Amino acid sequence: MKKLFTVLAIVVAVQFAVAQNDAFKQDAIKVIEKSGAGAQFGMVLDQIKTMIPEERHEELTKDFNSTLPSLYSKIAEVYMEEFTHDDLKKILSFYESEVGKKLGSKQGDLMEKGMIAGEQWGMDLQVLLMKYME
């Protein structure tokens, strides 16, 4: 009888741990989605679309989107290594606030404008480096 109780306790504990890990991962995925990462992946898709004929864009979009759950899962695992579940709940709470929603919706624009600023900085830096190379 003790063995049966011990086995049952282990099974319940394992199921509880798996359920907690699933909730942790789902919260990590929610943070990724709400943070505006989807907009960044959309920018990647738009760049890829410029390389293929327009009549294949719809098919590409469908195939591209089918790869995202796997990517989100892998990124979620990274988040789970870097943050506790409690951390992710707090981050998620932020992204569900008005300012967090605004930040998430602006990520694509921020990234695009940031890349332009970085390119300009790179050109300015080249001029500066030339001064020291002469």
PDB file of C-alpha atoms in Angstrom:
ATOM      1  CA  MET A   1       0.000   0.000   0.000  1.00  0.00           C
ATOM      2  CA  LYS A   2       2.870   2.369   0.803  1.00  0.00           C
ATOM      3  CA  LYS A   3       4.393   1.746  -2.623  1.00  0.00           C
ATOM      4  CA  LEU A   4       1.101   2.563  -4.346  1.00  0.00           C
ATOM      5  CA  PHE A   5       0.790   5.791  -2.349  1.00  0.00           C
ATOM      6  CA  THR A   6       4.407   6.727  -3.138  1.00  0.00           C
ATOM      7  CA  VAL A   7       3.930   6.080  -6.870  1.00  0.00           C
ATOM      8  CA  LEU A   8       0.680   8.047  -6.864  1.00  0.00           C
ATOM      9  CA  ALA A   9       2.361  10.958  -5.069  1.00  0.00           C
ATOM     10  CA  ILE A  10       5.196  10.981  -7.609  1.00  0.00           C
ATOM     11  CA  VAL A  11       2.762  10.931 -10.547  1.00  0.00           C
ATOM     12  CA  VAL A  12       0.773  13.829  -9.071  1.00  0.00           C
ATOM     13  CA  ALA A  13       3.954  15.807  -8.381  1.00  0.00           C
ATOM     14  CA  VAL A  14       5.237  15.266 -11.940  1.00  0.00           C
ATOM     15  CA  GLN A  15       1.902  16.292 -13.453  1.00  0.00           C
ATOM     16  CA  PHE A  16       1.862  19.404 -11.268  1.00  0.00           C
ATOM     17  CA  ALA A  17       5.402  20.314 -12.350  1.00  0.00           C
ATOM     18  CA  VAL A  18       4.535  19.788 -16.032  1.00  0.00           C
ATOM     19  CA  ALA A  19       1.404  21.929 -15.682  1.00  0.00           C
ATOM     20  CA  GLN A  20       3.420  24.685 -14.021  1.00  0.00           C
ATOM     21  CA  ASN A  21       6.056  24.510 -16.763  1.00  0.00           C
ATOM     22  CA  ASP A  22       3.338  24.683 -19.454  1.00  0.00           C
ATOM     23  CA  ALA A  23       1.836  27.768 -17.790  1.00  0.00           C
ATOM     24  CA  PHE A  24       5.316  29.295 -17.539  1.00  0.00           C
ATOM     25  CA  LYS A  25       5.935  28.673 -21.248  1.00  0.00           C
ATOM     26  CA  GLN A  26       2.517  29.996 -22.249  1.00  0.00           C
ATOM     27  CA  ASP A  27       3.172  33.190 -20.279  1.00  0.00           C
ATOM     28  CA  ALA A  28       6.579  33.522 -21.968  1.00  0.00           C
ATOM     29  CA  ILE A  29       4.911  33.203 -25.374  1.00  0.00           C
ATOM     30  CA  LYS A  30       2.314  35.824 -24.379  1.00  0.00           C
ATOM     31  CA  VAL A  31       5.113  38.231 -23.416  1.00  0.00           C
ATOM     32  CA  ILE A  32       6.795  37.664 -26.786  1.00  0.00           C
ATOM     33  CA  GLU A  33       3.546  38.278 -28.654  1.00  0.00           C
ATOM     34  CA  LYS A  34       2.530  41.335 -26.657  1.00  0.00           C
ATOM     35  CA  SER A  35       6.013  42.853 -26.817  1.00  0.00           C
ATOM     36  CA  GLY A  36       5.607  43.509 -30.533  1.00  0.00           C
ATOM     37  CA  ALA A  37       7.915  40.751 -31.739  1.00  0.00           C
ATOM     38  CA  GLY A  38       5.271  39.793 -34.291  1.00  0.00           C
ATOM     39  CA  ALA A  39       5.781  43.132 -36.013  1.00  0.00           C
ATOM     40  CA  GLN A  40       9.482  42.363 -36.327  1.00  0.00           C
ATOM     41  CA  PHE A  41       8.715  38.992 -37.904  1.00  0.00           C
ATOM     42  CA  GLY A  42       6.300  40.780 -40.222  1.00  0.00           C
ATOM     43  CA  MET A  43       9.159  43.017 -41.353  1.00  0.00           C
ATOM     44  CA  VAL A  44      11.208  39.903 -42.137  1.00  0.00           C
ATOM     45  CA  LEU A  45       8.309  38.518 -44.176  1.00  0.00           C
ATOM     46  CA  ASP A  46       8.002  41.790 -46.077  1.00  0.00           C
ATOM     47  CA  GLN A  47      11.703  41.679 -46.948  1.00  0.00           C
ATOM     48  CA  ILE A  48      11.438  38.082 -48.127  1.00  0.00           C
ATOM     49  CA  LYS A  49       8.423  38.950 -50.278  1.00  0.00           C
ATOM     50  CA  THR A  50      10.580  41.337 -52.305  1.00  0.00           C
ATOM     51  CA  MET A  51      12.607  38.321 -53.461  1.00  0.00           C
ATOM     52  CA  ILE A  52       9.751  36.248 -54.857  1.00  0.00           C
ATOM     53  CA  PRO A  53       7.038  36.812 -57.473  1.00  0.00           C
ATOM     54  CA  GLU A  54       3.948  38.612 -56.179  1.00  0.00           C
ATOM     55  CA  GLU A  55       1.615  35.779 -57.189  1.00  0.00           C
ATOM     56  CA  ARG A  56       3.363  33.550 -54.597  1.00  0.00           C
ATOM     57  CA  HIS A  57       3.089  36.020 -51.684  1.00  0.00           C
ATOM     58  CA  GLU A  58      -0.089  34.490 -50.254  1.00  0.00           C
ATOM     59  CA  GLU A  59       1.385  30.988 -50.275  1.00  0.00           C
ATOM     60  CA  LEU A  60       4.624  32.271 -48.742  1.00  0.00           C
ATOM     61  CA  THR A  61       2.726  34.114 -46.013  1.00  0.00           C
ATOM     62  CA  LYS A  62       0.844  30.948 -45.075  1.00  0.00           C
ATOM     63  CA  ASP A  63       4.045  28.870 -44.970  1.00  0.00           C
ATOM     64  CA  PHE A  64       5.974  31.606 -43.133  1.00  0.00           C
ATOM     65  CA  ASN A  65       3.248  31.955 -40.495  1.00  0.00           C
ATOM     66  CA  SER A  66       3.224  28.192 -39.964  1.00  0.00           C
ATOM     67  CA  THR A  67       6.860  28.422 -38.792  1.00  0.00           C
ATOM     68  CA  LEU A  68       6.128  31.023 -36.109  1.00  0.00           C
ATOM     69  CA  PRO A  69       4.741  28.738 -33.353  1.00  0.00           C
ATOM     70  CA  SER A  70       7.993  26.770 -33.355  1.00  0.00           C
ATOM     71  CA  LEU A  71      10.029  29.986 -33.268  1.00  0.00           C
ATOM     72  CA  TYR A  72       7.929  31.418 -30.444  1.00  0.00           C
ATOM     73  CA  SER A  73       8.394  28.177 -28.506  1.00  0.00           C
ATOM     74  CA  LYS A  74      12.182  28.359 -28.877  1.00  0.00           C
ATOM     75  CA  ILE A  75      12.275  32.035 -27.907  1.00  0.00           C
ATOM     76  CA  ALA A  76      10.003  31.266 -24.937  1.00  0.00           C
ATOM     77  CA  GLU A  77      12.571  28.751 -23.699  1.00  0.00           C
ATOM     78  CA  VAL A  78      15.207  31.496 -23.789  1.00  0.00           C
ATOM     79  CA  TYR A  79      12.917  33.780 -21.780  1.00  0.00           C
ATOM     80  CA  MET A  80      12.346  30.942 -19.302  1.00  0.00           C
ATOM     81  CA  GLU A  81      16.108  30.654 -18.788  1.00  0.00           C
ATOM     82  CA  GLU A  82      16.523  34.386 -18.193  1.00  0.00           C
ATOM     83  CA  PHE A  83      13.395  35.206 -16.174  1.00  0.00           C
ATOM     84  CA  THR A  84      11.392  33.557 -13.431  1.00  0.00           C
ATOM     85  CA  HIS A  85       7.727  32.820 -14.003  1.00  0.00           C
ATOM     86  CA  ASP A  86       6.915  35.641 -11.578  1.00  0.00           C
ATOM     87  CA  ASP A  87       9.120  38.010 -13.625  1.00  0.00           C
ATOM     88  CA  LEU A  88       7.228  37.095 -16.788  1.00  0.00           C
ATOM     89  CA  LYS A  89       3.881  37.642 -15.077  1.00  0.00           C
ATOM     90  CA  LYS A  90       5.009  41.150 -14.112  1.00  0.00           C
ATOM     91  CA  ILE A  91       6.311  41.845 -17.629  1.00  0.00           C
ATOM     92  CA  LEU A  92       3.034  40.551 -19.047  1.00  0.00           C
ATOM     93  CA  SER A  93       1.139  42.822 -16.672  1.00  0.00           C
ATOM     94  CA  PHE A  94       3.117  45.764 -18.066  1.00  0.00           C
ATOM     95  CA  TYR A  95       2.360  44.796 -21.680  1.00  0.00           C
ATOM     96  CA  GLU A  96      -1.331  44.564 -20.787  1.00  0.00           C
ATOM     97  CA  SER A  97      -1.286  48.156 -19.452  1.00  0.00           C
ATOM     98  CA  GLU A  98      -2.091  51.080 -21.767  1.00  0.00           C
ATOM     99  CA  VAL A  99       1.534  52.172 -22.082  1.00  0.00           C
ATOM    100  CA  GLY A 100       2.648  48.564 -22.559  1.00  0.00           C
ATOM    101  CA  LYS A 101       0.113  48.089 -25.364  1.00  0.00           C
ATOM    102  CA  LYS A 102       1.372  51.292 -26.957  1.00  0.00           C
ATOM    103  CA  LEU A 103       4.984  50.122 -26.722  1.00  0.00           C
ATOM    104  CA  GLY A 104       4.091  46.737 -28.212  1.00  0.00           C
ATOM    105  CA  SER A 105       2.232  48.327 -31.116  1.00  0.00           C
ATOM    106  CA  LYS A 106       5.143  50.673 -31.871  1.00  0.00           C
ATOM    107  CA  GLN A 107       7.943  48.061 -31.894  1.00  0.00           C
ATOM    108  CA  GLY A 108       8.004  47.719 -35.687  1.00  0.00           C
ATOM    109  CA  ASP A 109       8.254  51.491 -36.180  1.00  0.00           C
ATOM    110  CA  LEU A 110      10.840  51.810 -33.415  1.00  0.00           C
ATOM    111  CA  MET A 111      12.971  49.066 -34.939  1.00  0.00           C
ATOM    112  CA  GLU A 112      12.770  50.558 -38.435  1.00  0.00           C
ATOM    113  CA  LYS A 113      13.603  54.076 -37.250  1.00  0.00           C
ATOM    114  CA  GLY A 114      16.328  52.697 -34.981  1.00  0.00           C
ATOM    115  CA  MET A 115      17.940  50.931 -37.936  1.00  0.00           C
ATOM    116  CA  ILE A 116      17.925  54.189 -39.919  1.00  0.00           C
ATOM    117  CA  ALA A 117      19.501  56.019 -36.981  1.00  0.00           C
ATOM    118  CA  GLY A 118      22.109  53.245 -36.656  1.00  0.00           C
ATOM    119  CA  GLU A 119      22.971  53.462 -40.349  1.00  0.00           C
ATOM    120  CA  GLN A 120      23.433  57.238 -40.074  1.00  0.00           C
ATOM    121  CA  TRP A 121      25.589  56.784 -36.978  1.00  0.00           C
ATOM    122  CA  GLY A 122      27.686  54.225 -38.876  1.00  0.00           C
ATOM    123  CA  MET A 123      28.304  56.714 -41.696  1.00  0.00           C
ATOM    124  CA  ASP A 124      29.222  59.430 -39.194  1.00  0.00           C
ATOM    125  CA  LEU A 125      31.541  56.985 -37.450  1.00  0.00           C
ATOM    126  CA  GLN A 126      33.310  56.212 -40.744  1.00  0.00           C
ATOM    127  CA  VAL A 127      34.066  59.917 -41.170  1.00  0.00           C
ATOM    128  CA  LEU A 128      35.404  60.038 -37.621  1.00  0.00           C
ATOM    129  CA  LEU A 129      37.577  56.943 -38.184  1.00  0.00           C
ATOM    130  CA  MET A 130      39.022  58.408 -41.367  1.00  0.00           C
ATOM    131  CA  LYS A 131      40.385  61.254 -39.219  1.00  0.00           C
ATOM    132  CA  TYR A 132      42.444  58.737 -37.257  1.00  0.00           C
ATOM    133  CA  MET A 133      43.520  56.651 -40.196  1.00  0.00           C
ATOM    134  CA  GLU A 134      45.247  59.475 -42.054  1.00  0.00           C
TER     135      GLU A 134
END
